[in-house]
Amino acid sequence: MTTDYLALAQAVAQRAAADGIEAEAYITHDTETQIKVSQGAVEQLSQSATRGIGVRIIDHGRTGYAYTSDFSDDSIEQTWRTARELAQIATPDEYRALPDPRPIPDEDLEIWDPKLESVPPEAKIDAIKRVERATLDYDARIILSEFCNYQDAISHVYLANSRGFAGQYGRTIALAFNMAIARGEDGGMVNAFGFGASNFFDELNPETIGRESASKAISILGGQPVPTQTAPVILDHFVSAQILGALAEALSAESWQKKRSFLLDRLGQQVGNDMVTLMDNGRMKRGVASAPFDAEGVPTSATRLIDEGVLQNLVYDSYSARKAGVQSTGNAQRFGHRSLPMLGPSNFYMQPGHQTRDEIIAGVEKGFYVISVMQTGGIDSVTGDCSMSANGLWIENGKIVGPVGGVTIATTLDGFLNNITAVGSDLRMVPAFGAIGVPTLRVDNVTIGGT
Amino acid sequence: MIAKELAQKVLAEALRTGADLAEIYVEDVVSLQLGLEDSKIEQAVRGADRGAGVRVFFGNLVTYAYTDTLDETSLMNAARAAAAAGSGSSQTRVIDLTERKSPLKYPVEIAFETMSIQEKANLLGKMDETARAYHPAIVQVNASYLELRRHMWLFNSAGVQVEDDRSYTEMRGGVIARRNGTLQSVREGFGGRMGLELLSRNDALGKMHEIAETAVKMLDARPCPAGEMPVVMCNGWGGVLFHEACGHQMEADFITKGSSAYTGKVGQQIANPIITAIDDGTIAGRRGSLAFDDDGTPAQRTVLIEKGILKEYMWDLVEARRVGRESSTGNGRRESYRHMPMPRMTNTFIDRGEHDPQEIIESVKRGVYIQSMAGGQADIAKGDYVFNATVAYLIEDGKLTTPLRGATIFGNGPKTLMQIDMVGNDLALDPGMGTCGKGQAARVSVGQPTLRIPAATVGGTDEPVSGM
Ligand SMILES: [Zn+2]
């Protein structure tokens, strides 16, 4: 399509001047591909482009928002009027205003793969078939590769506001995942996921993804519960990423201003072991959540949130920053044109330490290496509660002795931060809301619920 | 939304490369969302989404292309893109489309427009006042309103032409209570496939009062004990248990591949004979109800388990075609025109039993009573499930005593179904807020009577209690 979307966004935003209000237009234009394979054959193939525009109006501290996927003049006119009307409904809030434009650093974040557009579907099909192959070839006890999916997106974002900001960027992402299902001699089945994501198609490693799901499934096959006890646990990346997701929520200025964080009012205090350093970096090179500017046009930045256990800072968008009298950290996020900007993490990660995973295991006298967990609402950034069901491996005298399944693990988020006694060197980024990065961790004093 | 003649032309184009079935799904979605937090209306969002997807079947290969523009050129391009995977040919056929009407009616009794946006916003303001007035420990309140109309039309080359005009209304409320550094958060709400009659059938302010009361009470909660113990699940929301423990494992995509423990078990006893479980997409006003599913199949009531015997799985069109079934069970659902359907639950529940709910609680000497939960998750292959209770109580000598925090209930679905040994006579469906995630979001309902699991694994941080 040859439409000049940035010019369109600017034209919409500039209408605000005549009305004595503020306006912002956000346009996305995405091309997405999805391929699912099963038993060596393509089962689903979907490829399409969509676009949409969202108009945010701020009328003297009152926000209205409307969006549409119809770019006709009539539809955009209607969207503008609807957003204006909705602003009449909102409660005035002196801190609600659009951000003033700040210079966007001219630096290549390496989030655009110029090749992705020209990668033929056959190459993508081949990549995802290799994931399945690697899973099935791993071990005779692997019986199935499920949810074996390749997805990519070529996204363009165009943003303009009535304070003069106008910017655009492109970002690509390619990801692949599958679930390996293993069956033991007794007929019992287990499953585990493998996953890979990158801004660059060539950086996906199908064999690594396929082997990860398979090796995890095989390792937990036949797991039995252990007696209920308190013991150290070692957490796999995917497990601690879920806990870090709740910490990211608790470290947002909005959670504090709305009194819904278990860390509330503890700035400057020691909230965790001194091995714990947590960062948010929206400018990480090749970060899947990196962007030159955030969802309201503020340059992204790197923010040190917890430094050697001491709570130092929070992430801010322009609203929470204005309210707190500080500068936005550029953490306004958006799920496409259908959502208002909302405060959240970008690339949020724990600084890696120096030990390898094997060294961490070797240091455990008796404990539980947690490979996969299930939880929905079990990790709560408000109450600080943290409990889930878990599968993994039992460790005795520094050695893995056998699989464990059918147990729960529980601690609190405070307990988690204070009882981390080893941090691995193997930082890995897991795409979530933003992207969450975490090394292998050892956490002591965790309650294991079993028999 | 698109003329029958255009649909016929697009379908013919989609079939040109030798497909055996082609389909056009058209959708028009309009929504309004209002959100209050910090005693301020912060969210006022109106959305308009329109688009179509063309799906083409070549045996077990399904290709898909979608567009957000509904003119002839865009639809024909989508048809060509979806057909591109084919290498055969077929003579352009004339496709006979016969419009089918559903006997199921889901009327909107009170239209969204009968209440101004300002009045809807005012209701949220009153919900905020109600909760804050209850107790000084209430430090934060949020309330939200959603109205959504999703109108779908579907045409396929087998001659199907259907539409389903779905309206949903939802109200949600949440409060945070704080005392001496302890925080408690409680969220609830109600919703359904209906218009604003939802607001006259439910008491939004009464609900907020109740939520505030629970949050303050939960400030005194103590950590949940860990270990194996009897668990009593409340009626209504407690149905998350069946949804997670067994429902997903009865979805046909996990059956045809053999990844579910229930594969090949139709006719066998898989549950205690006191258990009958049903998926019913035809219940008036319920969140998971449909006239036609997103494959164009009429919604139906499907008995999954009858007196402990496995009767049927939940099928969509793709999985039904894979095994040569004549028809699906009307469980094909998709999140939007940008997605392909897959087998999903609608309104799924364990049927009424014989025990008085009070008698079930009294039967437990020491255990946990689950009153409300944040949702759950299932592990398909192993059959394990987990859900996290937001409101739970300790049962001591047959009575509910201390409120418990941080309770996780964990078990194995197939085992739990055999174990459940008491089912109440108080069947209820949930208040209508459930969304199931399986790669795509789907509005569903769950339900059950009060029931007892004699030994489940409970996760918490408290020391194990001996003798349980
Ligand atoms: Zn579900």
XYZ file of N, CA and C in Angstrom, chain B residues 193-393:
603
model
N -24.514 -13.137 27.571
C -24.857 -12.823 26.187
C -26.215 -12.147 26.213
N -26.237 -10.872 26.440
C -27.485 -10.124 26.562
C -27.181 -8.634 26.507
N -28.240 -7.834 26.574
C -28.077 -6.385 26.571
C -28.071 -5.859 27.988
N -28.615 -4.669 28.157
C -28.555 -4.015 29.467
C -29.495 -4.621 30.501
N -30.311 -5.614 30.084
C -31.119 -6.319 31.086
C -30.204 -6.959 32.136
N -28.917 -7.156 31.775
C -27.942 -7.657 32.755
C -27.969 -6.793 34.012
N -28.096 -5.471 33.816
C -28.019 -4.552 34.955
C -29.284 -4.581 35.806
N -30.412 -4.968 35.217
C -31.609 -5.063 36.055
C -31.703 -6.428 36.731
N -31.017 -7.425 36.174
C -31.056 -8.766 36.778
C -29.994 -8.951 37.855
N -29.048 -8.015 37.934
C -27.982 -8.112 38.940
C -27.887 -6.787 39.678
N -27.394 -6.855 40.899
C -27.283 -5.650 41.713
C -25.802 -5.253 41.796
N -25.403 -4.305 40.944
C -23.988 -3.931 40.858
C -23.482 -3.367 42.187
N -24.311 -2.567 42.858
C -23.853 -1.956 44.115
C -23.779 -3.000 45.226
N -24.768 -3.881 45.255
C -24.750 -4.965 46.238
C -23.505 -5.822 46.067
N -23.141 -6.044 44.787
C -21.961 -6.848 44.472
C -20.694 -6.169 45.003
N -20.612 -4.831 44.823
C -19.428 -4.110 45.290
C -19.310 -4.184 46.808
N -20.446 -4.089 47.475
C -20.472 -4.190 48.929
C -19.911 -5.542 49.361
N -20.372 -6.578 48.654
C -19.939 -7.944 48.942
C -18.426 -8.109 48.708
N -17.925 -7.541 47.602
C -16.494 -7.650 47.283
C -15.664 -6.957 48.372
N -16.130 -5.775 48.792
C -15.402 -5.013 49.815
C -15.384 -5.796 51.133
N -16.521 -6.388 51.460
C -16.641 -7.174 52.689
C -15.653 -8.345 52.666
N -15.604 -9.039 51.523
C -14.695 -10.183 51.404
C -13.237 -9.741 51.527
N -12.879 -8.629 50.866
C -11.478 -8.172 50.895
C -11.050 -7.830 52.318
N -11.923 -7.180 53.066
C -11.586 -6.817 54.449
C -11.460 -8.078 55.303
N -12.386 -8.998 55.072
C -12.326 -10.261 55.812
C -11.029 -11.013 55.497
N -10.600 -10.952 54.229
C -9.395 -11.676 53.822
C -8.110 -11.078 54.395
N -8.183 -9.854 54.950
C -7.004 -9.279 55.602
C -6.569 -10.139 56.783
N -7.518 -10.858 57.357
C -7.192 -11.733 58.487
C -6.818 -13.138 58.030
N -6.716 -13.333 56.708
C -6.413 -14.683 56.218
C -5.028 -15.103 56.652
N -4.898 -16.384 56.923
C -3.555 -16.888 57.230
C -3.077 -17.761 56.073
N -1.767 -17.986 55.978
C -1.264 -18.770 54.845
C -1.922 -20.135 54.790
N -2.187 -20.581 53.574
C -2.848 -21.874 53.393
C -1.872 -22.995 53.748
N -2.339 -24.039 54.445
C -1.458 -25.180 54.710
C -1.147 -25.926 53.415
N 0.003 -26.593 53.372
C 0.386 -27.365 52.193
C 0.228 -28.844 52.474
N -0.052 -29.609 51.436
C -0.131 -31.057 51.576
C -1.417 -31.612 50.998
N -1.669 -32.887 51.276
C -2.844 -33.536 50.716
C -3.987 -33.471 51.719
N -5.151 -33.049 51.285
C -6.289 -32.923 52.207
C -7.601 -32.873 51.430
N -8.750 -33.051 52.116
C -10.034 -32.940 51.416
C -10.298 -31.499 50.995
N -10.892 -31.343 49.816
C -11.223 -30.015 49.300
C -12.691 -29.985 48.900
N -13.416 -28.969 49.372
C -14.798 -28.777 48.965
C -14.821 -27.553 48.051
N -15.407 -27.730 46.849
C -15.464 -26.643 45.877
C -16.872 -26.068 45.869
N -16.973 -24.738 45.895
C -18.287 -24.099 45.884
C -18.995 -24.345 44.558
N -20.296 -24.099 44.531
C -21.035 -24.235 43.268
C -20.752 -23.016 42.392
N -21.174 -23.055 41.138
C -20.936 -21.929 40.231
C -19.507 -21.894 39.740
N -18.739 -20.876 40.199
C -17.337 -20.701 39.796
C -16.493 -21.953 39.968
N -16.870 -22.790 40.955
C -16.137 -24.029 41.200
C -16.009 -24.875 39.947
N -16.874 -24.607 38.963
C -16.838 -25.353 37.709
C -15.548 -25.177 36.927
N -14.711 -24.212 37.333
C -13.372 -24.090 36.746
C -12.652 -25.438 36.887
N -12.980 -26.147 37.965
C -12.385 -27.464 38.198
C -12.589 -28.373 36.986
N -13.843 -28.554 36.562
C -14.095 -29.462 35.437
C -13.492 -28.915 34.149
N -13.648 -27.606 33.942
C -13.104 -26.976 32.731
C -11.612 -27.300 32.589
N -10.864 -27.115 33.663
C -9.418 -27.335 33.600
C -9.046 -28.809 33.721
N -9.713 -29.494 34.643
C -9.298 -30.863 34.941
C -9.617 -31.810 33.790
N -10.751 -31.595 33.113
C -11.186 -32.557 32.112
C -11.658 -31.932 30.812
N -12.243 -30.752 30.885
C -12.843 -30.139 29.696
C -11.870 -30.054 28.527
N -10.700 -29.484 28.778
C -9.742 -29.329 27.678
C -9.343 -30.670 27.085
N -9.271 -31.685 27.947
C -8.863 -33.000 27.445
C -9.939 -33.661 26.606
N -11.148 -33.081 26.588
C -12.228 -33.634 25.774
C -12.442 -32.826 24.501
N -11.539 -31.868 24.227
C -11.597 -31.118 22.977
C -10.962 -31.978 21.885
N -11.649 -32.055 20.753
C -11.305 -33.060 19.741
C -9.893 -32.940 19.175
N -9.311 -31.727 19.149
C -7.953 -31.642 18.581
C -6.947 -32.425 19.408
N -7.188 -32.544 20.724
C -6.279 -33.340 21.554
C -6.604 -34.835 21.441
N -7.820 -35.133 20.972
C -8.248 -36.525 20.846
C -7.716 -37.132 19.545
N -7.896 -36.402 18.415
C -7.493 -36.995 17.129
C -5.986 -37.200 17.046
N -5.225 -36.411 17.816
C -3.765 -36.578 17.781
C -3.304 -37.581 18.834
N -4.185 -37.915 19.755
C -3.795 -38.870 20.789
C -3.051 -38.259 21.958
N -3.120 -36.924 22.103
C -2.379 -36.325 23.213
C -3.206 -36.251 24.491
N -4.485 -36.599 24.440
C -5.323 -36.577 25.640
C -5.452 -37.970 26.235
N -5.534 -37.996 27.560
C -5.701 -39.279 28.255
C -7.052 -39.917 27.919
N -8.000 -39.136 27.378
C -9.331 -39.670 27.070
C -9.455 -40.214 25.648
N -8.359 -40.217 24.898
C -8.392 -40.749 23.532
C -8.851 -42.204 23.548
N -9.849 -42.518 22.717
C -10.306 -43.901 22.589
C -11.080 -44.423 23.772
N -11.547 -43.543 24.644
C -12.203 -44.028 25.864
C -13.728 -43.880 25.836
N -14.333 -43.539 24.685
C -15.793 -43.392 24.653
C -16.431 -44.730 25.034
N -17.418 -44.663 25.934
C -18.097 -45.878 26.384
C -17.485 -46.447 27.657
N -16.316 -45.943 28.031
C -15.677 -46.460 29.250
C -15.995 -45.585 30.453
N -15.883 -46.186 31.620
C -16.104 -45.417 32.832
C -14.862 -44.581 33.131
N -15.023 -43.248 33.146
C -13.878 -42.371 33.414
C -14.123 -41.506 34.644
N -15.324 -41.635 35.246
C -15.635 -40.801 36.406
C -16.504 -41.607 37.360
N -16.562 -41.125 38.583
C -17.466 -41.708 39.559
C -18.893 -41.667 38.974
N -19.677 -42.733 39.138
C -21.026 -42.753 38.541
C -21.936 -41.617 39.022
N -21.559 -40.881 40.047
C -22.410 -39.758 40.460
C -22.171 -38.529 39.566
N -21.268 -38.665 38.580
C -20.934 -37.502 37.752
C -21.505 -37.576 36.341
N -22.234 -36.526 35.976
C -22.695 -36.300 34.609
C -22.207 -34.911 34.234
N -21.578 -34.802 33.059
C -21.030 -33.500 32.661
C -21.510 -33.147 31.258
N -21.783 -31.868 31.071
C -22.448 -31.408 29.853
C -21.776 -30.151 29.317
N -21.685 -30.067 27.983
C -21.318 -28.794 27.346
C -22.560 -28.338 26.590
N -23.072 -27.182 26.941
C -24.344 -26.738 26.356
C -24.234 -25.313 25.826
N -24.150 -25.206 24.494
C -24.021 -23.897 23.859
C -25.354 -23.238 23.575
N -26.417 -23.748 24.165
C -27.759 -23.243 23.807
C -28.514 -22.597 24.966
N -27.834 -22.303 26.078
C -28.547 -21.783 27.251
C -28.787 -20.281 27.104
N -30.020 -19.856 27.276
C -30.379 -18.443 27.101
C -29.501 -17.540 27.960
N -28.971 -16.482 27.341
C -28.276 -15.443 28.098
C -26.879 -15.773 28.580
N -26.398 -16.988 28.357
C -25.087 -17.344 28.909
C -23.948 -16.889 27.998
N -22.830 -16.667 28.629
C -21.652 -16.125 27.965
C -21.099 -17.015 26.855
N -21.247 -18.328 27.002
C -20.699 -19.222 25.979
C -21.726 -19.642 24.937
N -22.928 -19.068 24.974
C -24.009 -19.521 24.098
C -23.882 -18.972 22.683
N -24.308 -19.788 21.729
C -24.194 -19.441 20.313
C -25.459 -19.889 19.588
N -25.787 -19.230 18.479
C -26.826 -19.756 17.583
C -26.117 -20.718 16.636
N -25.052 -20.219 15.976
C -24.167 -21.051 15.160
C -22.755 -20.823 15.659
N -21.932 -21.865 15.592
C -20.534 -21.655 15.989
C -19.780 -20.977 14.841
N -18.487 -20.781 14.983
C -17.729 -20.033 13.979
C -17.305 -20.880 12.777
N -17.820 -22.121 12.717
C -17.723 -22.936 11.502
C -19.061 -22.907 10.768
N -20.079 -22.273 11.369
C -21.417 -22.270 10.783
C -22.275 -23.455 11.210
N -21.824 -24.220 12.193
C -22.581 -25.370 12.695
C -23.530 -24.911 13.802
N -24.794 -25.406 13.812
C -25.703 -25.004 14.887
C -25.155 -25.400 16.258
N -25.329 -24.518 17.256
C -24.896 -24.833 18.613
C -25.761 -25.975 19.141
N -25.236 -26.761 20.060
C -26.013 -27.872 20.604
C -25.629 -28.170 22.046
N -26.433 -29.058 22.660
C -26.141 -29.538 24.006
C -25.509 -30.907 23.841
N -24.333 -31.084 24.408
C -23.610 -32.351 24.262
C -23.343 -32.946 25.639
N -23.843 -34.143 25.867
C -23.536 -34.829 27.122
C -22.146 -35.435 26.972
N -21.199 -34.981 27.777
C -19.823 -35.466 27.680
C -19.652 -36.734 28.507
N -20.173 -36.691 29.740
C -20.080 -37.837 30.645
C -21.472 -38.082 31.200
N -21.929 -39.323 31.108
C -23.230 -39.651 31.685
C -23.040 -40.722 32.748
N -23.360 -40.392 33.963
C -23.196 -41.308 35.108
C -21.818 -41.989 35.078
N -20.811 -41.193 34.845
C -19.438 -41.714 34.889
C -18.912 -42.269 33.583
N -19.782 -42.455 32.575
C -19.345 -43.045 31.305
C -19.054 -41.933 30.282
N -17.899 -41.999 29.628
C -17.555 -41.006 28.607
C -18.426 -41.212 27.376
N -19.161 -40.152 26.982
C -20.098 -40.273 25.865
C -19.608 -39.608 24.590
N -19.018 -38.430 24.714
C -18.715 -37.661 23.503
C -17.625 -36.627 23.784
N -16.911 -36.244 22.720
C -15.928 -35.173 22.806
C -16.533 -33.900 22.224
N -15.772 -32.807 22.261
C -16.230 -31.556 21.663
C -15.497 -31.338 20.336
N -16.278 -31.277 19.246
C -15.717 -31.265 17.890
C -15.909 -29.933 17.176
N -14.921 -29.580 16.371
C -15.113 -28.497 15.400
C -15.110 -29.139 14.019
N -15.233 -28.319 12.982
C -15.336 -28.826 11.612
C -14.053 -29.524 11.163
N -12.892 -28.909 11.452
C -11.622 -29.481 10.998
C -11.420 -30.881 11.563
N -11.633 -31.022 12.871
C -11.395 -32.325 13.511
C -12.455 -33.342 13.091
N -13.698 -32.890 12.897
C -14.759 -33.794 12.449
C -14.427 -34.320 11.052
N -13.939 -33.420 10.162
C -13.553 -33.851 8.812
C -12.386 -34.829 8.861
N -11.455 -34.571 9.777
C -10.261 -35.421 9.882
C -10.624 -36.880 10.129
N -11.654 -37.109 10.949
C -12.002 -38.499 11.264
C -13.232 -38.963 10.486
N -13.717 -38.141 9.556
C -14.855 -38.541 8.742
C -16.192 -38.525 9.451
N -16.325 -37.714 10.480
C -17.626 -37.566 11.147
C -18.560 -36.760 10.273
N -19.828 -37.076 10.339
C -20.796 -36.352 9.535
C -20.905 -34.888 9.947
N -20.893 -34.634 11.256
C -20.973 -33.237 11.668
C -20.198 -33.037 12.961
N -19.935 -31.772 13.243
C -19.238 -31.453 14.481
C -20.283 -31.306 15.588
N -19.842 -30.981 16.804
C -20.798 -30.754 17.891
C -21.037 -29.261 18.093
N -20.635 -28.446 17.103
C -20.873 -27.000 17.224
C -19.932 -26.329 18.202
N -18.699 -26.860 18.336
C -17.724 -26.290 19.267
C -16.572 -25.569 18.560
N -16.756 -25.237 17.272
C -15.702 -24.506 16.553
C -15.813 -23.023 16.853
N -14.779 -22.462 17.465
C -14.854 -21.048 17.837
C -13.559 -20.344 17.479
N -13.665 -19.050 17.162
C -12.464 -18.263 16.858
C -12.542 -16.919 17.577
N -11.373 -16.356 17.837
C -11.322 -15.088 18.568
C -11.795 -13.927 17.696
N -11.454 -13.967 16.410
C -11.834 -12.880 15.511
C -11.639 -13.365 14.088
N -11.925 -12.478 13.115
C -11.732 -12.839 11.709
C -10.262 -13.056 11.381
N -9.372 -12.690 12.272
C -7.956 -12.910 12.037
C -7.507 -14.306 12.482
N -8.426 -15.086 12.999
C -8.092 -16.411 13.530
C -8.904 -17.519 12.868
N -8.324 -18.721 12.834
C -9.067 -19.896 12.387
C -9.710 -20.564 13.595
N -10.894 -21.155 13.395
C -11.562 -21.805 14.540
C -10.799 -23.018 15.045
N -11.061 -23.372 16.296
C -10.565 -24.632 16.862
C -11.590 -25.118 17.880
N -11.515 -26.384 18.303
C -12.515 -26.895 19.250
C -12.401 -26.185 20.599
N -13.500 -25.644 21.070
C -13.527 -24.899 22.333
C -14.785 -25.267 23.095
N -14.734 -25.056 24.405
C -15.933 -25.264 25.225
C -16.884 -24.089 25.053
N -18.152 -24.291 25.431
C -19.130 -23.195 25.421
C -19.521 -22.910 26.879
N -20.646 -23.517 27.333
C -21.010 -23.457 28.759
C -20.879 -24.900 29.255
N -19.949 -25.145 30.139
C -19.604 -26.523 30.499
C -19.788 -26.718 31.994
N -20.510 -27.777 32.375
C -20.796 -27.930 33.807
C -21.001 -29.382 34.224
N -20.799 -29.630 35.494
C -21.133 -30.917 36.102
C -22.584 -30.796 36.574
N -23.377 -31.788 36.244
C -24.814 -31.716 36.539
C -25.104 -31.932 38.025
N -26.326 -31.596 38.386
C -26.842 -31.652 39.750
C -26.713 -33.055 40.355
N -26.321 -33.112 41.632
C -26.242 -34.385 42.345
C -27.281 -34.461 43.443
N -26.998 -35.222 44.487
C -28.039 -35.486 45.485
C -27.770 -34.930 46.870
N -26.532 -34.530 47.129
C -26.230 -34.122 48.502
C -26.619 -32.673 48.782
N -27.014 -32.464 50.031
C -27.244 -31.109 50.508
C -25.850 -30.469 50.677
N -25.632 -29.256 50.142
C -24.295 -28.661 50.220
C -23.771 -28.552 51.655
N -24.653 -28.263 52.590
C -24.252 -28.139 53.982
C -23.675 -29.456 54.504
N -24.341 -30.527 54.091
C -23.923 -31.867 54.502
C -22.507 -32.179 53.977
N -22.186 -31.646 52.783
C -20.859 -31.885 52.199
C -19.786 -31.207 53.059
N -20.035 -29.958 53.451
C -19.063 -29.245 54.301
C -18.936 -29.948 55.655
N -20.082 -30.353 56.199
C -20.070 -31.011 57.521
C -19.335 -32.340 57.514
N -19.219 -32.950 56.326
C -18.572 -34.266 56.250
C -17.057 -34.176 56.402
N -16.495 -32.939 56.329
C -15.033 -32.796 56.348
C -14.563 -32.403 57.742
N -13.650 -33.209 58.278
C -13.137 -32.911 59.605
C -12.102 -31.782 59.529
N -11.186 -31.896 58.562
C -10.189 -30.857 58.343
C -9.855 -30.796 56.863
N -10.049 -29.639 56.271
C -9.797 -29.504 54.836
C -9.937 -28.063 54.416
N -10.090 -27.865 53.109
C -10.147 -26.509 52.569
C -11.419 -26.335 51.750
N -12.071 -25.187 51.941
C -13.252 -24.839 51.161
C -12.863 -23.715 50.201
N -13.119 -23.931 48.905
C -12.746 -22.941 47.888
C -13.990 -22.168 47.471
N -13.949 -20.859 47.676
C -15.131 -20.066 47.346
C -14.971 -19.263 46.057
N -13.755 -18.862 45.750
C -13.574 -18.052 44.551
C -12.173 -18.267 44.032
N -12.020 -18.241 42.695
C -10.659 -18.450 42.198
C -10.308 -17.532 41.057
N -8.977 -17.410 40.863
C -8.448 -16.480 39.863
C -8.374 -17.124 38.490
N -8.723 -18.384 38.369
C -8.603 -19.057 37.080
C -7.739 -20.279 37.229
N -7.525 -20.981 36.148
C -6.754 -22.203 36.255
C -6.046 -22.539 34.969
N -5.373 -23.667 34.994
C -4.592 -24.089 33.842
C -4.556 -25.600 33.797
N -4.423 -26.162 32.600
C -4.406 -27.607 32.464
C -3.205 -28.044 31.651
N -2.706 -29.208 31.988
C -1.586 -29.820 31.286
C -2.208 -30.994 30.542
N -2.264 -30.886 29.208
C -3.064 -31.824 28.434
C -2.589 -33.267 28.553
N -1.321 -33.504 28.264
C -0.842 -34.880 28.171
C -0.937 -35.614 29.505
N -0.508 -34.953 30.545
C -0.464 -35.597 31.844
C -1.837 -35.565 32.506
N -2.651 -34.589 32.117
C -3.981 -34.474 32.705
C -3.968 -33.700 34.006
N -2.840 -33.105 34.359
C -2.778 -32.331 35.606
C -3.483 -30.986 35.444
N -4.000 -30.476 36.528
C -4.629 -29.161 36.499
C -4.219 -28.413 37.755
N -4.356 -27.101 37.703
C -4.070 -26.284 38.873
C -4.997 -25.095 38.833
N -5.474 -24.654 39.962
C -6.115 -23.353 40.004
C -5.805 -22.674 41.318
N -5.870 -21.357 41.289
C -5.484 -20.572 42.436
C -6.709 -19.936 43.055
N -6.910 -20.217 44.328
C -8.077 -19.697 45.031
C -7.800 -18.274 45.482
N -8.758 -17.377 45.263
C -8.603 -16.025 45.792
C -9.323 -15.914 47.134
N -10.383 -16.691 47.306
C -11.079 -16.719 48.591
C -11.244 -18.188 48.996
N -10.679 -18.544 50.134
C -10.768 -19.925 50.608
C -10.848 -19.923 52.132
N -11.402 -20.981 52.687
C -11.519 -21.097 54.146
C -11.031 -22.462 54.595
